[in-house]
mmCIF file of C-alpha atoms in Angstrom:
data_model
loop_
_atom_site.group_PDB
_atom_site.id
_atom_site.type_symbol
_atom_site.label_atom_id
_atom_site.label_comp_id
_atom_site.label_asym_id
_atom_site.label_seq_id
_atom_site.Cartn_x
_atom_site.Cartn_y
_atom_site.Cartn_z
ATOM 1 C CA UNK R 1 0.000 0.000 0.000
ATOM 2 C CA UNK R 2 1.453 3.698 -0.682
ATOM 3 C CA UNK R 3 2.019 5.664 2.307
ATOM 4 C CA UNK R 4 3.268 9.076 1.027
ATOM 5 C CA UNK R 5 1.246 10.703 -1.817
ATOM 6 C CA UNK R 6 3.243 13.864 -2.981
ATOM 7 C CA UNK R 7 2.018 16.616 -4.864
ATOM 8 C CA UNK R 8 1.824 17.706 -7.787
ATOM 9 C CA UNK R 9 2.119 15.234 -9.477
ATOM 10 C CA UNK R 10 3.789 17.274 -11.901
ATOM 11 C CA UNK R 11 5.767 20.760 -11.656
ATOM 12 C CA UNK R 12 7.294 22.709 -13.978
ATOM 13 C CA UNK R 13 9.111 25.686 -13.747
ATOM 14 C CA UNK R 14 11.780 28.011 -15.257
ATOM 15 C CA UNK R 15 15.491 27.907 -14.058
ATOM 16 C CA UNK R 16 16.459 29.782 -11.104
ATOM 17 C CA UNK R 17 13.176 29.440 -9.768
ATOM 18 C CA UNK R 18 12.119 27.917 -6.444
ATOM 19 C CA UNK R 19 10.308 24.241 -6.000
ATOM 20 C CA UNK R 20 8.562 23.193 -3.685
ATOM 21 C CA UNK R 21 6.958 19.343 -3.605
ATOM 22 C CA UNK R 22 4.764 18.196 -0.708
ATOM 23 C CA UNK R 23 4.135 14.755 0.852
ATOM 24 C CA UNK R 24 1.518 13.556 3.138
ATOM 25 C CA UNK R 25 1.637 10.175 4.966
ATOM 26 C CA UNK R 26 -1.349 8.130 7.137
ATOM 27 C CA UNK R 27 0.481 6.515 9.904
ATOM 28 C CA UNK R 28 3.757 6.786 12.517
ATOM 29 C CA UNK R 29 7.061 7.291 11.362
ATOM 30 C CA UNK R 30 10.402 6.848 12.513
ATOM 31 C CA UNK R 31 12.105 8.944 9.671
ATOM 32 C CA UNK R 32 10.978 10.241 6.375
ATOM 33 C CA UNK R 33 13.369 10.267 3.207
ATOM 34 C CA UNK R 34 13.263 11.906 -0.063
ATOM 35 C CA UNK R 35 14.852 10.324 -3.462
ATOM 36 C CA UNK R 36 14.936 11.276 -6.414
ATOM 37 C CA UNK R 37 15.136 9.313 -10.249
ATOM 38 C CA UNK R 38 16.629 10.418 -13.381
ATOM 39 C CA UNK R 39 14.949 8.839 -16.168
ATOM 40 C CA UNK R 40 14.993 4.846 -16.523
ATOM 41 C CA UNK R 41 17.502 4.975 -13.646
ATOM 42 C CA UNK R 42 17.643 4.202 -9.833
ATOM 43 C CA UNK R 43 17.162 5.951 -7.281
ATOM 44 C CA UNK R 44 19.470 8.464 -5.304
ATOM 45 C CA UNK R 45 18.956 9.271 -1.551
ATOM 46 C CA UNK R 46 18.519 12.885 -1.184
ATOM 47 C CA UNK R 47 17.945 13.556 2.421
ATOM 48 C CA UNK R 48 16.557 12.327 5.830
ATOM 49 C CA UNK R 49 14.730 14.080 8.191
ATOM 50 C CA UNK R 50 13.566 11.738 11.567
ATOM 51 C CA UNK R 51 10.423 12.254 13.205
ATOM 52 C CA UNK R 52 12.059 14.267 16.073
ATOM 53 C CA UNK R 53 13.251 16.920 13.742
ATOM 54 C CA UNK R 54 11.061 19.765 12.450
ATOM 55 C CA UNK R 55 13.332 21.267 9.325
ATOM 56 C CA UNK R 56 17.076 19.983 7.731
ATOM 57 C CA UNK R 57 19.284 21.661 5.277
ATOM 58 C CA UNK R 58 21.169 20.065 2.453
ATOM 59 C CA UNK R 59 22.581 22.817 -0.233
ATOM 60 C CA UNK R 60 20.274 24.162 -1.970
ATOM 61 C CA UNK R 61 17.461 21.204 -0.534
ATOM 62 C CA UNK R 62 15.166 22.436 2.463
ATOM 63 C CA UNK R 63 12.897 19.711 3.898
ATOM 64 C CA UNK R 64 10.403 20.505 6.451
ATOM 65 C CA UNK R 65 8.235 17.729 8.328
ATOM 66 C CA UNK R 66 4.852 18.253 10.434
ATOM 67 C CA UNK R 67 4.653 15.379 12.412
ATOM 68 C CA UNK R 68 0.966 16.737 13.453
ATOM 69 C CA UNK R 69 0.406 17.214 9.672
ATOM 70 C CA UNK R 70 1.591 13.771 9.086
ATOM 71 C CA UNK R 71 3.402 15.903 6.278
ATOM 72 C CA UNK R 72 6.614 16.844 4.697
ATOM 73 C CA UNK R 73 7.523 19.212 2.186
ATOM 74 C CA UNK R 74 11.302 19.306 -0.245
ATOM 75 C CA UNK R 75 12.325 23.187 -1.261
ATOM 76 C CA UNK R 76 14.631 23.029 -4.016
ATOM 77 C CA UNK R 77 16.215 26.770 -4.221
ATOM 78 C CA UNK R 78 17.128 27.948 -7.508
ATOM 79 C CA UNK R 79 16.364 25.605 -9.562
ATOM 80 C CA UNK R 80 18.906 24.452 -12.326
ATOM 81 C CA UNK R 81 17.808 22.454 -15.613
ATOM 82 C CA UNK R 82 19.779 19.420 -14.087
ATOM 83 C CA UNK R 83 17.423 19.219 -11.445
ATOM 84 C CA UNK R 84 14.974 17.716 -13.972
ATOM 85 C CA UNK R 85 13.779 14.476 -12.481
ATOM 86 C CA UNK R 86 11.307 12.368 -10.506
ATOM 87 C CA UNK R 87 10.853 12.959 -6.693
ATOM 88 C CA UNK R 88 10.019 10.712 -4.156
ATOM 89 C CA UNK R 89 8.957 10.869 -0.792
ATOM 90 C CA UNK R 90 9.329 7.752 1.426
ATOM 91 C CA UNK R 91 8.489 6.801 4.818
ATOM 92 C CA UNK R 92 9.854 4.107 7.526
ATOM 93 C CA UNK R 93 6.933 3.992 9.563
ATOM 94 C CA UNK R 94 6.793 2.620 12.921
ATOM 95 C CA UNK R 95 4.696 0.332 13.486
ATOM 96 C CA UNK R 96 6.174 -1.648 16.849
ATOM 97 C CA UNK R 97 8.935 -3.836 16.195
ATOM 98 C CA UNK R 98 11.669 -3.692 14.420
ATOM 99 C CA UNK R 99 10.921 -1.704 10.776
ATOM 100 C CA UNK R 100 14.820 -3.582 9.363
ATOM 101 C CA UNK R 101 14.973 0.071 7.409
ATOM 102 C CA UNK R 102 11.820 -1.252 5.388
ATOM 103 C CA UNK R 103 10.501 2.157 3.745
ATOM 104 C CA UNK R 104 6.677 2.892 1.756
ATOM 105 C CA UNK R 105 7.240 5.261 -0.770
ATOM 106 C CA UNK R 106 4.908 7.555 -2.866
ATOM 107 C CA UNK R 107 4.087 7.958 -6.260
ATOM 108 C CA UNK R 108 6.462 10.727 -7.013
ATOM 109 C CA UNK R 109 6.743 13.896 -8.176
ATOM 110 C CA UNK R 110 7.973 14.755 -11.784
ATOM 111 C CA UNK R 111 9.828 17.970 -12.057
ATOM 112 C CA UNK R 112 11.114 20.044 -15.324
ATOM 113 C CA UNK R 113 13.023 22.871 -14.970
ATOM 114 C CA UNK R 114 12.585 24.816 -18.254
ATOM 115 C CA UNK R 115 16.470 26.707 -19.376
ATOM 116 C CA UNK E 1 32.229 4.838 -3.800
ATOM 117 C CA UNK E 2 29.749 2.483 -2.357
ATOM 118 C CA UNK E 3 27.700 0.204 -4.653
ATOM 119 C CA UNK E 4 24.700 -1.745 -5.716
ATOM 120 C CA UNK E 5 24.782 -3.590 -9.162
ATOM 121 C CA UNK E 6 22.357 -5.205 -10.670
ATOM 122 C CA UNK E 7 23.326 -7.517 -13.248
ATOM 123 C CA UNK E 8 21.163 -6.724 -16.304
ATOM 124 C CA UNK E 9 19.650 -2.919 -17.483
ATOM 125 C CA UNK E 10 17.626 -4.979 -19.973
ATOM 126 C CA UNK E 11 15.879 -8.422 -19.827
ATOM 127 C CA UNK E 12 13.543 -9.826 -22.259
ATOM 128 C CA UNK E 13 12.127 -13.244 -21.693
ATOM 129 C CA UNK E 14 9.150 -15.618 -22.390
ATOM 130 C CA UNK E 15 6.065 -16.464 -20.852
ATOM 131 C CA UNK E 16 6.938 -19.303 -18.559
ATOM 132 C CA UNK E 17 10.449 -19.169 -17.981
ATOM 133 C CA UNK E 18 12.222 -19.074 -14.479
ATOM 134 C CA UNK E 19 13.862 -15.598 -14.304
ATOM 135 C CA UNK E 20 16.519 -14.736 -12.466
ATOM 136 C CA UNK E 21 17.580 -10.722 -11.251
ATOM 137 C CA UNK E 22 20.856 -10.756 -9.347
ATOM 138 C CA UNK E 23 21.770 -7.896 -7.266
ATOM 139 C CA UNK E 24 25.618 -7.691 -5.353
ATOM 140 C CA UNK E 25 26.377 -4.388 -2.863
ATOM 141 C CA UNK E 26 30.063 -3.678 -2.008
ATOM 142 C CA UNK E 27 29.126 -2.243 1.805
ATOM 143 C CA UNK E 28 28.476 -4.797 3.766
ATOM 144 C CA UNK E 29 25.051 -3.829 4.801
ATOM 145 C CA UNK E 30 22.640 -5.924 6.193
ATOM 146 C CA UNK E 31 19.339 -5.021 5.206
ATOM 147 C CA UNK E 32 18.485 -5.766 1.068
ATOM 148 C CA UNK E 33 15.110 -4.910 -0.447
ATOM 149 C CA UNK E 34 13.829 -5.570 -3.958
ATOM 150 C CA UNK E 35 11.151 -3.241 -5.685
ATOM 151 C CA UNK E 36 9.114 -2.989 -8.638
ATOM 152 C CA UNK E 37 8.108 0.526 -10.063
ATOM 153 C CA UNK E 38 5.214 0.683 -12.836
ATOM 154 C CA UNK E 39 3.700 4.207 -13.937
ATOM 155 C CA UNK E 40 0.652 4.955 -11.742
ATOM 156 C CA UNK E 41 1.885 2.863 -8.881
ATOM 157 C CA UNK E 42 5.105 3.829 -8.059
ATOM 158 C CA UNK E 43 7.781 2.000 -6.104
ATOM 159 C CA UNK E 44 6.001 -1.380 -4.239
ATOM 160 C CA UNK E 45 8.200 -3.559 -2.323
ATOM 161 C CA UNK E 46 8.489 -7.185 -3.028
ATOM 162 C CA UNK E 47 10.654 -9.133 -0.976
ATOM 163 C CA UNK E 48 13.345 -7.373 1.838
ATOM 164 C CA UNK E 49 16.017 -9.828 3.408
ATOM 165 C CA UNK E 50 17.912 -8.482 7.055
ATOM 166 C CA UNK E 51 20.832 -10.985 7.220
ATOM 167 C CA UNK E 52 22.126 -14.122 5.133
ATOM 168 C CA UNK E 53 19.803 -16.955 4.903
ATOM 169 C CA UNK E 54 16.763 -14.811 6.227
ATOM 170 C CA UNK E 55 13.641 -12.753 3.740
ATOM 171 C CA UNK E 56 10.087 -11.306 4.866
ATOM 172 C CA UNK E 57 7.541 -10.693 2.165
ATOM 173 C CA UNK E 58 6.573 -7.225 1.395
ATOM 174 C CA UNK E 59 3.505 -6.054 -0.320
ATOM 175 C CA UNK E 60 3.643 -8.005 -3.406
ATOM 176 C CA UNK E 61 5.423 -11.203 -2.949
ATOM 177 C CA UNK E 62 3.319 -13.366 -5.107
ATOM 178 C CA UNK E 63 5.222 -15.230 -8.347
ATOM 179 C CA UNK E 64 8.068 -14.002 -6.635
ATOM 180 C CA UNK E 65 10.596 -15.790 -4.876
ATOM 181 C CA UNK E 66 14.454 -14.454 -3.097
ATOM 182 C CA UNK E 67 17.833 -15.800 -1.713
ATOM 183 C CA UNK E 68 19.819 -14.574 0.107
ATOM 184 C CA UNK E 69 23.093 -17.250 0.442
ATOM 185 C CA UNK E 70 25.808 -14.703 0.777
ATOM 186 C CA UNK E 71 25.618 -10.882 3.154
ATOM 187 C CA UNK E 72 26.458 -9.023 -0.490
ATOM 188 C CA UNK E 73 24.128 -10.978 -2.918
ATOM 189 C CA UNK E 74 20.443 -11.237 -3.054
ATOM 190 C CA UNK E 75 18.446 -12.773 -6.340
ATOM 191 C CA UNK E 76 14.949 -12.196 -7.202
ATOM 192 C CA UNK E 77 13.498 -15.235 -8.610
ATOM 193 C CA UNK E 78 9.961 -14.903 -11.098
ATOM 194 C CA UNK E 79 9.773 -18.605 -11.235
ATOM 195 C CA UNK E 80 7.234 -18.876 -13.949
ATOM 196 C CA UNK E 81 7.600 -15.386 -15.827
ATOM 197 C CA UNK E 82 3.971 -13.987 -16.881
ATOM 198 C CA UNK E 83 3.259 -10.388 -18.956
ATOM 199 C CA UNK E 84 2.101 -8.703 -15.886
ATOM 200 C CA UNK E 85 5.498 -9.084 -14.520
ATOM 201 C CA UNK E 86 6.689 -6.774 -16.858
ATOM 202 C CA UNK E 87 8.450 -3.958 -15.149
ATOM 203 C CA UNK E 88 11.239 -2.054 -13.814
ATOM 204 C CA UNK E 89 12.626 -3.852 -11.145
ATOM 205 C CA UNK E 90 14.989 -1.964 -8.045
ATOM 206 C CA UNK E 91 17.390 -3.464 -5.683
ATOM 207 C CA UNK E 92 18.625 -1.561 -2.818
ATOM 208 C CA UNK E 93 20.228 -2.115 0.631
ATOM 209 C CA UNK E 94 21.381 0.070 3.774
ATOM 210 C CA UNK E 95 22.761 -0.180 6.931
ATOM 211 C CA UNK E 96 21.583 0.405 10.249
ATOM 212 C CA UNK E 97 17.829 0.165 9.372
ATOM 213 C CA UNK E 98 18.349 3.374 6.706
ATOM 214 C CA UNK E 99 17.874 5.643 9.524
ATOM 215 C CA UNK E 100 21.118 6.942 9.078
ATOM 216 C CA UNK E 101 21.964 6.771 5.169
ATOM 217 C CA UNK E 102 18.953 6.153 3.236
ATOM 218 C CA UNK E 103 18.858 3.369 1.130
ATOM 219 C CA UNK E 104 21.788 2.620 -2.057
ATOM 220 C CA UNK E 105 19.776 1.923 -5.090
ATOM 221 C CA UNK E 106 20.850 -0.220 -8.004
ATOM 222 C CA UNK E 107 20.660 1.196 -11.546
ATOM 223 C CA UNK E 108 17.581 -1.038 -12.554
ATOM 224 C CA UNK E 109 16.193 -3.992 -14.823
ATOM 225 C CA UNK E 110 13.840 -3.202 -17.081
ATOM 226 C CA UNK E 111 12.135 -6.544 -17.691
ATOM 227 C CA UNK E 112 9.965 -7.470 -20.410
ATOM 228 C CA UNK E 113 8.368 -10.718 -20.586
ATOM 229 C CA UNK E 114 6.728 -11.341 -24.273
#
């Protein structure tokens, strides 16, 4: 089942621009990650942000998380034509136990930064 | 730099056959997860092992079978390949649960069974 749910589902925007993808999730969480996927490729860790932590910093990444919310939101600050890609939110919830890193990701957001 | 390989970009195989995806990480983490990501649906997990010898199911374990013999390999097994198993498939692992790192993703297998 898909915990996060980002939106959009689609973004696009000129270069040097600001963008800003959201992601809401249903249940506890330990930490929440975002990746992100160049075309027909894997994926590439981003950032993490754990539940206890309100806002992290990663060059020109900003993620915020609202535990309350049960939401989370990735700032990408001027925005570069490489930055063109698919962006994922994903969640290791918490559901008692041991979790063994298992994470539920969410559909993805597909960004295009125009040059 | 660390790594995940998986052993084919592109597969192509018949209705049927027994398919096997390999995937080998270079870091020694314990924790390896397979995926499969189809437009619409995005990333659904199929099979995680957390040490040699051991696997859990994930959300869509069915026509799907792992092993996990050595810590730095773990093989996805379709054991009678059908159409709707057409996909991209991911391999990943991490260490200490990925609350630290994240997970290390492979580059992919696009499979396509005819």
């Amino acid at each position: 089942s898909q915990q996060g749910e980002e939106d959009p589902q689609a973004l696009s925007i000129q270069e040097g621009e600001n963008a800003t993808m959201n992601c809401s999730y249903k249940t506890s969480i330990n930490n929440l990650q975002w990746y992100r996927q160049n075309s027909g490729r894997g994926l590439v860790h981003l950032i993490l942000i754990r539940s206890n932590e309100r806002e992290k910093h990663s060059g020109r990444l900003r993620v915020t998380l609202d535990t309350s919310k049960k939401s989370s939101s990735l700032l990408i600050t001027a925005s570069r034509a490489a930055d063109t890609a698919s962006y994922f939110c994903a969640t290791e919830n918490n559901a008692g136990g041991t979790s063994y890193g298992k994470l539920t990701f969410g559909q993805g957001t597909i960004l295009t930064v125009h040059p | 730099d660390v790594k995940v390989t998986q052993s084919s970009r592109y597969l192509v195989k018949r209705t049927g056959e027994k398919v096997f995806l390999e995937c080998v990480q270079d870091m020694d983490h314990e924790n390896m997860f397979w995926y499969r990501q189809d437009p619409g649906l995005g990333l659904r997990l199929i099979y995680f092992s957390y040490d040699v010898k051991m696997k859990e199911k994930g959300d869509i374990p069915e026509g799907y079978s792992v092993s996990r013999e050595k810590k730095e390999r773990f093989s996805l097994i379709l054991e009678s390949a059908s159409t709707n198993q057409t996909s991209m498939y991911l391999c990943a692992s991490t260490i200490e649960g990925g609350r630290i790192y994240g997970y290390t993703f492979g580059s992919g297998t696009r499979l396509t069974v005819v």
